[in-house]
CSV table of C-alpha atoms in Angstrom, one decimal:
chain,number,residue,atom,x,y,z
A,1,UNK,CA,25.5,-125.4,41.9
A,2,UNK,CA,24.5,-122.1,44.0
A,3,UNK,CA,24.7,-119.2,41.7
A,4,UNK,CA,28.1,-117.5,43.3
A,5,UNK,CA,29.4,-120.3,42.5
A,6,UNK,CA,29.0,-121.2,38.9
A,7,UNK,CA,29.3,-117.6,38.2
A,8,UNK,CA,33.3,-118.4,39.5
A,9,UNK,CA,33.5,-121.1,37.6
A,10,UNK,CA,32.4,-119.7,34.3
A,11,UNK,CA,35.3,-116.4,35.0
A,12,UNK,CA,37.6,-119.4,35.0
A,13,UNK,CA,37.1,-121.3,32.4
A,14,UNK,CA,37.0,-117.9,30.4
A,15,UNK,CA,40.4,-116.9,31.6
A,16,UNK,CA,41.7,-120.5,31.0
A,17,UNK,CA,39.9,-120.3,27.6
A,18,UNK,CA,41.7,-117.2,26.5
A,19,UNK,CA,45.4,-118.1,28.1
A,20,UNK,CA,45.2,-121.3,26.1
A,21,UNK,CA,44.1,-119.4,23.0
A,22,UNK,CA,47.1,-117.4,23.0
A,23,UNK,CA,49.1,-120.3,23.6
A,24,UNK,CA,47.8,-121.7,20.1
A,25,UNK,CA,45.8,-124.9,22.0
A,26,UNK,CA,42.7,-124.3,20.2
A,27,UNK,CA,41.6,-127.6,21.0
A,28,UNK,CA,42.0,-127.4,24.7
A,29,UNK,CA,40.3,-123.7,24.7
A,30,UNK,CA,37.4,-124.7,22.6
A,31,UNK,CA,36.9,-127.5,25.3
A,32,UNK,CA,36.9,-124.9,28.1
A,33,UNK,CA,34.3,-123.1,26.1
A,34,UNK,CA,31.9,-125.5,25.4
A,35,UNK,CA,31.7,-126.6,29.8
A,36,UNK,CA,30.8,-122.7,29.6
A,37,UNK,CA,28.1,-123.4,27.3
A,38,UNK,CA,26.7,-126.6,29.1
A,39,UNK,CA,26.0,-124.3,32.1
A,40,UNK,CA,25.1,-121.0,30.2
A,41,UNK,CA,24.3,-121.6,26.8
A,42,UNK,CA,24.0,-117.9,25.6
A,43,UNK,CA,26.8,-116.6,27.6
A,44,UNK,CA,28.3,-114.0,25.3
A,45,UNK,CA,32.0,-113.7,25.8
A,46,UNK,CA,32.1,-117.9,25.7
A,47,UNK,CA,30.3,-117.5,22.0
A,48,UNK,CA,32.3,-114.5,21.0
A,49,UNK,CA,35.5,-116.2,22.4
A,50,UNK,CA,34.4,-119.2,20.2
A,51,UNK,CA,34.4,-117.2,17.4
A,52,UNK,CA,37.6,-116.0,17.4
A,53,UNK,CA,38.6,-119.7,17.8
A,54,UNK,CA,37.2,-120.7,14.8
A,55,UNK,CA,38.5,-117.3,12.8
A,56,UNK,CA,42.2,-118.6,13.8
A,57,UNK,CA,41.2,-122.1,12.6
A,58,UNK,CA,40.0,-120.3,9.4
A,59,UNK,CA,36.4,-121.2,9.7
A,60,UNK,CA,35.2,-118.5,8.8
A,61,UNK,CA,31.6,-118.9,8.6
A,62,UNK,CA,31.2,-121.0,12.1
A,63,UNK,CA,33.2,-117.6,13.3
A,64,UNK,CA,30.3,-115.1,11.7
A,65,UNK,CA,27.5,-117.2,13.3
A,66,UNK,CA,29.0,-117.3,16.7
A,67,UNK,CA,29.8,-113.8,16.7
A,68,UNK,CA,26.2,-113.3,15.8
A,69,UNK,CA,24.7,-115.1,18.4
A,70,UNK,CA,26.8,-113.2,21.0
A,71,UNK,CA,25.6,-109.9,19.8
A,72,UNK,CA,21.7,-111.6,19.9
A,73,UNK,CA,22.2,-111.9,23.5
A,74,UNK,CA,24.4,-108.7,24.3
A,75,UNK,CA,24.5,-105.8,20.9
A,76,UNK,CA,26.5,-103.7,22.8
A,77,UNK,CA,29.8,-105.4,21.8
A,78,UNK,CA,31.6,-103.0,20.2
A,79,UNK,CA,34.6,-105.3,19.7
A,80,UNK,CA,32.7,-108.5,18.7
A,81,UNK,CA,31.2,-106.2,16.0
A,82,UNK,CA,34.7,-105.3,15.2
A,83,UNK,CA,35.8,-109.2,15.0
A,84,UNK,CA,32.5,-109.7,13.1
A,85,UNK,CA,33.4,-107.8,10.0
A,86,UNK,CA,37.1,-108.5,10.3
A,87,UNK,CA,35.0,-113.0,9.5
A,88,UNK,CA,33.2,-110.8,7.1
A,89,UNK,CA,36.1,-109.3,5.0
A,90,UNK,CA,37.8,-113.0,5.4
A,91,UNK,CA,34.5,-114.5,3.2
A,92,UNK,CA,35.3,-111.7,1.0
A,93,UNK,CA,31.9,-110.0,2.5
A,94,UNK,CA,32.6,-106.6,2.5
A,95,UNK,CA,29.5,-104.7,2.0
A,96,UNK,CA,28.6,-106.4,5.4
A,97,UNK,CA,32.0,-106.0,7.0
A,98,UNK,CA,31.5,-102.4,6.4
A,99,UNK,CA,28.0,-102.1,8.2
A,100,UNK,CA,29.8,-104.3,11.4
A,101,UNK,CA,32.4,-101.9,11.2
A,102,UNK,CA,29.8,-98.7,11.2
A,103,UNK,CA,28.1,-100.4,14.4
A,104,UNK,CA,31.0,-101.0,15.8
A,105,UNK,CA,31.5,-97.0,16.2
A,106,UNK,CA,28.3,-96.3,16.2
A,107,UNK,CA,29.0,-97.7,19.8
A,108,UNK,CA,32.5,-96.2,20.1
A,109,UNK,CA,32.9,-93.5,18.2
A,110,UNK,CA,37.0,-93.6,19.3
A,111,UNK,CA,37.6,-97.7,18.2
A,112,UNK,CA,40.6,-96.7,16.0
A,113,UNK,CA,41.1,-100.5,14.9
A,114,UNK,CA,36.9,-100.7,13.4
A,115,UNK,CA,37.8,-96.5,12.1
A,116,UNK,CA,40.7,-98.5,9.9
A,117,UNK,CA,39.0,-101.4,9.3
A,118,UNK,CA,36.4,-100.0,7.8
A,119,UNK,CA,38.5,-98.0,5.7
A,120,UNK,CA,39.5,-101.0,4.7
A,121,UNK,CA,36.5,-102.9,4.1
A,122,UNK,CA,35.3,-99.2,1.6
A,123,UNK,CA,38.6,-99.7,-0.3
A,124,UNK,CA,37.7,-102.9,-1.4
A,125,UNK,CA,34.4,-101.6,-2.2
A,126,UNK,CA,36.3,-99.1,-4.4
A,127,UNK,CA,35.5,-96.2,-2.6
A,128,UNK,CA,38.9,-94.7,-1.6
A,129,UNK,CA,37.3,-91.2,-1.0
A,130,UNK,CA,35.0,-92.5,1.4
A,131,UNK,CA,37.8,-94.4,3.2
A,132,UNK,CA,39.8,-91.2,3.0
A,133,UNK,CA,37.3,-89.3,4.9
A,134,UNK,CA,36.5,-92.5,7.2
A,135,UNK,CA,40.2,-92.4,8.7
A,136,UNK,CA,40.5,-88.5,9.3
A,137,UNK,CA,40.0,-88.6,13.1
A,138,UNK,CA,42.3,-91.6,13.0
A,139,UNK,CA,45.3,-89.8,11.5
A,140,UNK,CA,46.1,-86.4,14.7
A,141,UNK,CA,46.9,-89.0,17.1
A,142,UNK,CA,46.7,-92.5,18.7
A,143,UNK,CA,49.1,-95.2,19.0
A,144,UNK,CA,47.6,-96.3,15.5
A,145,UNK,CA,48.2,-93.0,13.5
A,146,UNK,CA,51.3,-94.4,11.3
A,147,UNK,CA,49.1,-97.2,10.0
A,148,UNK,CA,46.0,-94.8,9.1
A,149,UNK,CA,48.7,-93.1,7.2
A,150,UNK,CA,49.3,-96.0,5.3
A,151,UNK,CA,45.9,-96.4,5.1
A,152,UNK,CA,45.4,-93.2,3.5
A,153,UNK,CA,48.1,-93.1,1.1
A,154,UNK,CA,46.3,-96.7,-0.6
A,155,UNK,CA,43.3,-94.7,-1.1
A,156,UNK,CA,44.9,-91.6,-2.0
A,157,UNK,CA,47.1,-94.2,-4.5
A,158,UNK,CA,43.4,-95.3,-6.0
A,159,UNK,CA,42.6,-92.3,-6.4
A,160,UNK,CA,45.6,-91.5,-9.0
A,161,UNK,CA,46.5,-88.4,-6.1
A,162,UNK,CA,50.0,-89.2,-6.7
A,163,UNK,CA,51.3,-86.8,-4.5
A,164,UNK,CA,49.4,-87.2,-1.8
A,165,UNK,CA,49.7,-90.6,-1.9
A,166,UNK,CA,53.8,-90.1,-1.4
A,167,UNK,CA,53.7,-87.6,1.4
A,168,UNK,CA,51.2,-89.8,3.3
A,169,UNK,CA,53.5,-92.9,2.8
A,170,UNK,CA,56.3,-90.4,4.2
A,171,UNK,CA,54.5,-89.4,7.1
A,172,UNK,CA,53.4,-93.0,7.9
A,173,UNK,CA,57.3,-93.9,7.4
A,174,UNK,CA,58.4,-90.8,9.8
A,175,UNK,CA,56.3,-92.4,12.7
A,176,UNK,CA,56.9,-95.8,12.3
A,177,UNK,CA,60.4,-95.7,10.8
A,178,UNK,CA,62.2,-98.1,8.2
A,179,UNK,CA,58.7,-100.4,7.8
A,180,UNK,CA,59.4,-102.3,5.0
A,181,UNK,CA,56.0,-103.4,3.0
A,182,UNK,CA,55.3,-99.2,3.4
A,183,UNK,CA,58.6,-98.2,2.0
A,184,UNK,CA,57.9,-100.5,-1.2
A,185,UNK,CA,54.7,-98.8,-1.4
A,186,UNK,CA,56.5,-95.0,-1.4
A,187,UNK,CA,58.8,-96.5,-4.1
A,188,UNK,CA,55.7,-97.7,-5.7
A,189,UNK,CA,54.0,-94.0,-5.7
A,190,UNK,CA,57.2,-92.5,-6.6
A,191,UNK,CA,57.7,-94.5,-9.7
A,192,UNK,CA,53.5,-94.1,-10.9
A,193,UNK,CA,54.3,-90.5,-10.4
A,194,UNK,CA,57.4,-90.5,-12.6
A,195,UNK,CA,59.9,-89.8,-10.6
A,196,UNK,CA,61.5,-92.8,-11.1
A,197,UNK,CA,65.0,-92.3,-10.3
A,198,UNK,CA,64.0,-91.0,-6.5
A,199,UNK,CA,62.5,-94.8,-6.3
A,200,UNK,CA,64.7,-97.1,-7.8
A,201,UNK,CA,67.4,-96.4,-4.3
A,202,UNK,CA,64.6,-97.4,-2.3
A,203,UNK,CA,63.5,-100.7,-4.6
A,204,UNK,CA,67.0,-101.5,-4.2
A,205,UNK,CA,67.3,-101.2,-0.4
A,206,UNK,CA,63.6,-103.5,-0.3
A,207,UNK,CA,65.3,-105.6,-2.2
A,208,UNK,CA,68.3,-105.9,-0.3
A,209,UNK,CA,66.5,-106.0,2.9
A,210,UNK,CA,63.5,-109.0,1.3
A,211,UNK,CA,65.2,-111.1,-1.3
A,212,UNK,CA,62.7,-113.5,-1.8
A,213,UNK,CA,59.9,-111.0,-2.1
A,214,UNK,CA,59.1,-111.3,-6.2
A,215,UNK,CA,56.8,-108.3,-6.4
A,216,UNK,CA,59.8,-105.7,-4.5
A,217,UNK,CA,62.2,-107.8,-7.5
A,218,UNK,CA,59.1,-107.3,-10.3
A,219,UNK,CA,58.4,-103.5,-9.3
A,220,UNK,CA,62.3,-103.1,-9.1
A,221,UNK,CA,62.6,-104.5,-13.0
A,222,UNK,CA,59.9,-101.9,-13.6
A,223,UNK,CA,61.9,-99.0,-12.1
A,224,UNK,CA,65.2,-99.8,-13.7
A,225,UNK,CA,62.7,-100.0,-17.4
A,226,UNK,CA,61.5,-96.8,-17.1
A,227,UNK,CA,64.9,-95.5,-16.4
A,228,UNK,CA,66.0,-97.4,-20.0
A,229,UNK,CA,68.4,-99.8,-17.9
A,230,UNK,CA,67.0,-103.2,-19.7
A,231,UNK,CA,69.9,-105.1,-18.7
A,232,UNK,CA,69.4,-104.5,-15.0
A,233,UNK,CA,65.6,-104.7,-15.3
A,234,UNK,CA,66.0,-108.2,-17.7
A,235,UNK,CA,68.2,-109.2,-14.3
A,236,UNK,CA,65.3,-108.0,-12.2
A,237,UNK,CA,62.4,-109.6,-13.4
A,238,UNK,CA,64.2,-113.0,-14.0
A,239,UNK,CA,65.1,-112.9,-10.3
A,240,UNK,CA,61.2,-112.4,-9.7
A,241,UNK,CA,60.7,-115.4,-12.4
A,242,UNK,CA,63.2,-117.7,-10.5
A,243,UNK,CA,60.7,-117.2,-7.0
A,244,UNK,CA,57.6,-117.1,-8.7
A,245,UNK,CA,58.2,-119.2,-12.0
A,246,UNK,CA,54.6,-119.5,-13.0
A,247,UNK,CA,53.8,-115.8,-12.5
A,248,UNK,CA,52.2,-115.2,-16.1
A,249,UNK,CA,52.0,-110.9,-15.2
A,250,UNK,CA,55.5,-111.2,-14.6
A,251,UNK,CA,57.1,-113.4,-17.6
A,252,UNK,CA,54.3,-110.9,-19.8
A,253,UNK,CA,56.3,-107.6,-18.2
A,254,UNK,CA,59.8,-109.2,-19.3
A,255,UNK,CA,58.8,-110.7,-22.9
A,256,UNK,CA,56.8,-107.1,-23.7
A,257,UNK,CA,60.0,-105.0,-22.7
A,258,UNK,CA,62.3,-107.7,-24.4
A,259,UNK,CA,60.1,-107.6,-27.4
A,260,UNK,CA,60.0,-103.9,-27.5
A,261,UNK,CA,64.0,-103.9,-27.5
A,262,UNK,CA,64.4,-106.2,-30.2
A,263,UNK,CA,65.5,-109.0,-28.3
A,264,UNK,CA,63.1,-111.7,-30.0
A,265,UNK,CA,64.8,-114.7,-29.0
A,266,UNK,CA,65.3,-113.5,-25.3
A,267,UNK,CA,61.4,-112.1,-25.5
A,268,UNK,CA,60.0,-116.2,-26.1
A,269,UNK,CA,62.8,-118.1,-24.3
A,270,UNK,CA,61.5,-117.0,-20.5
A,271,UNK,CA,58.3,-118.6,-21.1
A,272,UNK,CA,59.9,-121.7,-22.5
A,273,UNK,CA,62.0,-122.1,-19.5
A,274,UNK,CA,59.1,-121.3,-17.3
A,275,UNK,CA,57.3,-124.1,-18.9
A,276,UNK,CA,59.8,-127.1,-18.2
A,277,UNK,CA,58.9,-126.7,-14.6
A,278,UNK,CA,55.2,-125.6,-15.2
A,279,UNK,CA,54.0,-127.3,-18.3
A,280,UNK,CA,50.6,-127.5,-17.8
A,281,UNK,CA,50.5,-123.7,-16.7
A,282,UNK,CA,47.3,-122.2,-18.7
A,283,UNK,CA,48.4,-118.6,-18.6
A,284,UNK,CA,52.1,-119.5,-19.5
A,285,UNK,CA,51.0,-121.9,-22.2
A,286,UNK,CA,48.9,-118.8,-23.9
A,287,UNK,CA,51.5,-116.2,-23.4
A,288,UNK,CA,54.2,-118.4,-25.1
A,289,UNK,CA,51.4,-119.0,-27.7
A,290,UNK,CA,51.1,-115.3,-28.3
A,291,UNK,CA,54.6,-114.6,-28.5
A,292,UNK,CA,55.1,-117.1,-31.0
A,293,UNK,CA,52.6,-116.1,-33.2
A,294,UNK,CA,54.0,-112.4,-32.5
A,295,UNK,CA,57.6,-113.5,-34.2
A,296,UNK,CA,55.4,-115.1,-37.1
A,297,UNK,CA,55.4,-118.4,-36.2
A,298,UNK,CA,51.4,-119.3,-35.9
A,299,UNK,CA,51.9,-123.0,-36.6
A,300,UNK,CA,54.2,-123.4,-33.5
A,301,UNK,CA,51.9,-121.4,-31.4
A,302,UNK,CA,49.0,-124.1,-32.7
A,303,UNK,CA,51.6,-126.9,-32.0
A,304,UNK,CA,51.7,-125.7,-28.8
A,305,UNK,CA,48.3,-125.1,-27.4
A,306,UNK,CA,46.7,-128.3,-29.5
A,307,UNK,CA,47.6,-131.1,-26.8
A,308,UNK,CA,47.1,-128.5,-23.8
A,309,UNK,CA,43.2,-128.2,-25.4
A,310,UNK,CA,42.8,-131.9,-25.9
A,311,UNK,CA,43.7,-132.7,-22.3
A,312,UNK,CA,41.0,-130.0,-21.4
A,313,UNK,CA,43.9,-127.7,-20.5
């Protein structure tokens, strides 16, 4: 095959490759890629293209060695190092991620998505002031401003800047208006910052607007505790219960508050209910345990947990 000509062929199967990625026919576009391969067995956008084929697939490490070997042949990539780290913080890698992240603008100083990413990647890493200072020339302008915002007001959020925090979330609110997981994150800033009653019309609207999220229904039952409405926060955290039953944080936050308001039967009944469905549940088994042995009844608590240990529970 004269040169011209495979050179056409390989642009071809690369555009087929990628229209029947974004179809979803993996298959099909992993068999494109591989004829690339057969003829040009380094060619970097076929490996890097690979790569992404195996991130969507969720194999994450054949995705990190193929987008490897495309930056062996061409490092100049600045978006292969971006899909690098973004395999990298899938496998929970995020040291590395970071330094693909760091290359990545090393290349292009202006790659907004590797500038958040990375943010990303140094909040995980528990260093919110370094991802606050990571997404400053992300936040004046760009089509991605409103999620640096967001951005920002996590780290500032880490950082116990309360304030902050809130005006970022409002900022990244004003420019991408009504988005819901940021609003329950305002709410959530409002409420660590004690101003409670300011968040609990916004837990209810998330509420409204996502019933069958549990943590907007757990965070609400927090809300409407600190305001000293138990009833409506009991109501709360059961709905959370009823969509995540075996949620142990969540049965702990109802018991606690029931517990604290004398309601000692109400405070060990959730986790027995939570237990028909979930009996072999480890942390609902010990936080009934607990609670039993809380209301002084030790030998029930022992009753309890004995055949959970001898099944190796």
């Amino acid at each position: 095959m004269q040169l011209a000509e495979s050179q056409a062929m390989i642009g071809q199967k690369l555009d087929d490759a990628m229209t029947l990625a974004r179809a979803g026919q993996l298959d099909a576009a992993e068999t494109s890629l591989h004829q690339i391969l057969i003829a040009a067995p380094d060619h970097p956008d076929a490996l890097q293209l690979l790569g992404m084929v195996a991130r969507s697939r969720g194999d994450h490490d054949a995705a990190i060695a193929l987008f490897d070997r495309s930056l062996a042949v061409r490092p100049d990539q600045s978006h292969v190092l971006n899909n690098l780290g973004n395999s990298l913080t899938d496998s929970g890698r995020h040291t590395e991620a970071a330094q693909a992240y760091e290359r990545a603008l090393a290349l292009n100083p202006g790659y907004a998505e590797a500038r958040m990413n990375l943010a990303l990647a140094r909040l995980a890493l528990g260093q919110p002031a370094s991802a606050c200072d990571t997404l400053q020339p992300a936040l004046g302008a760009g089509p991605n401003r409103a999620r640096a915002w967001a951005i920002l007001g996590r780290a500032l959020g880490d950082m116990k800047q309360g304030a902050r925090a809130i005006d970022a979330w409002r900022t990244a609110l004003r420019l991408r208006s009504g988005h819901l997981p940021w609003l329950h994150n305002l709410a959530v800033a409002l409420r660590l910052t004690g101003r409670a009653r300011e968040a609990l019309p916004i837990f209810r609207e998330c509420a409204a607007r996502s019933p069958h999220e549990a943590k907007i229904h757990y965070n609400l039952g927090h809300c409407l505790q600190d305001l000293g409405q138990i009833d409506a926060a009991t109501d709360a955290y059961r709905r959370a219960i009823r969509l995540t039953p075996a949620d142990a944080e969540i049965h702990d936050s109802l018991s606690r508050m029931l517990w604290q308001h004398g309601r000692v039967h109400a405070h060990v009944q959730s986790y027995r209910d939570a237990l028909v469905d979930h009996p072999d549940d480890p942390g609902l088994l010990a936080g009934l345990a607990n609670r039993l042995t809380l209301v002084g009844e030790p030998q029930a608590a022992a009753d309890l947990l004995a055949p959970a240990i001898a099944r190796g529970i």
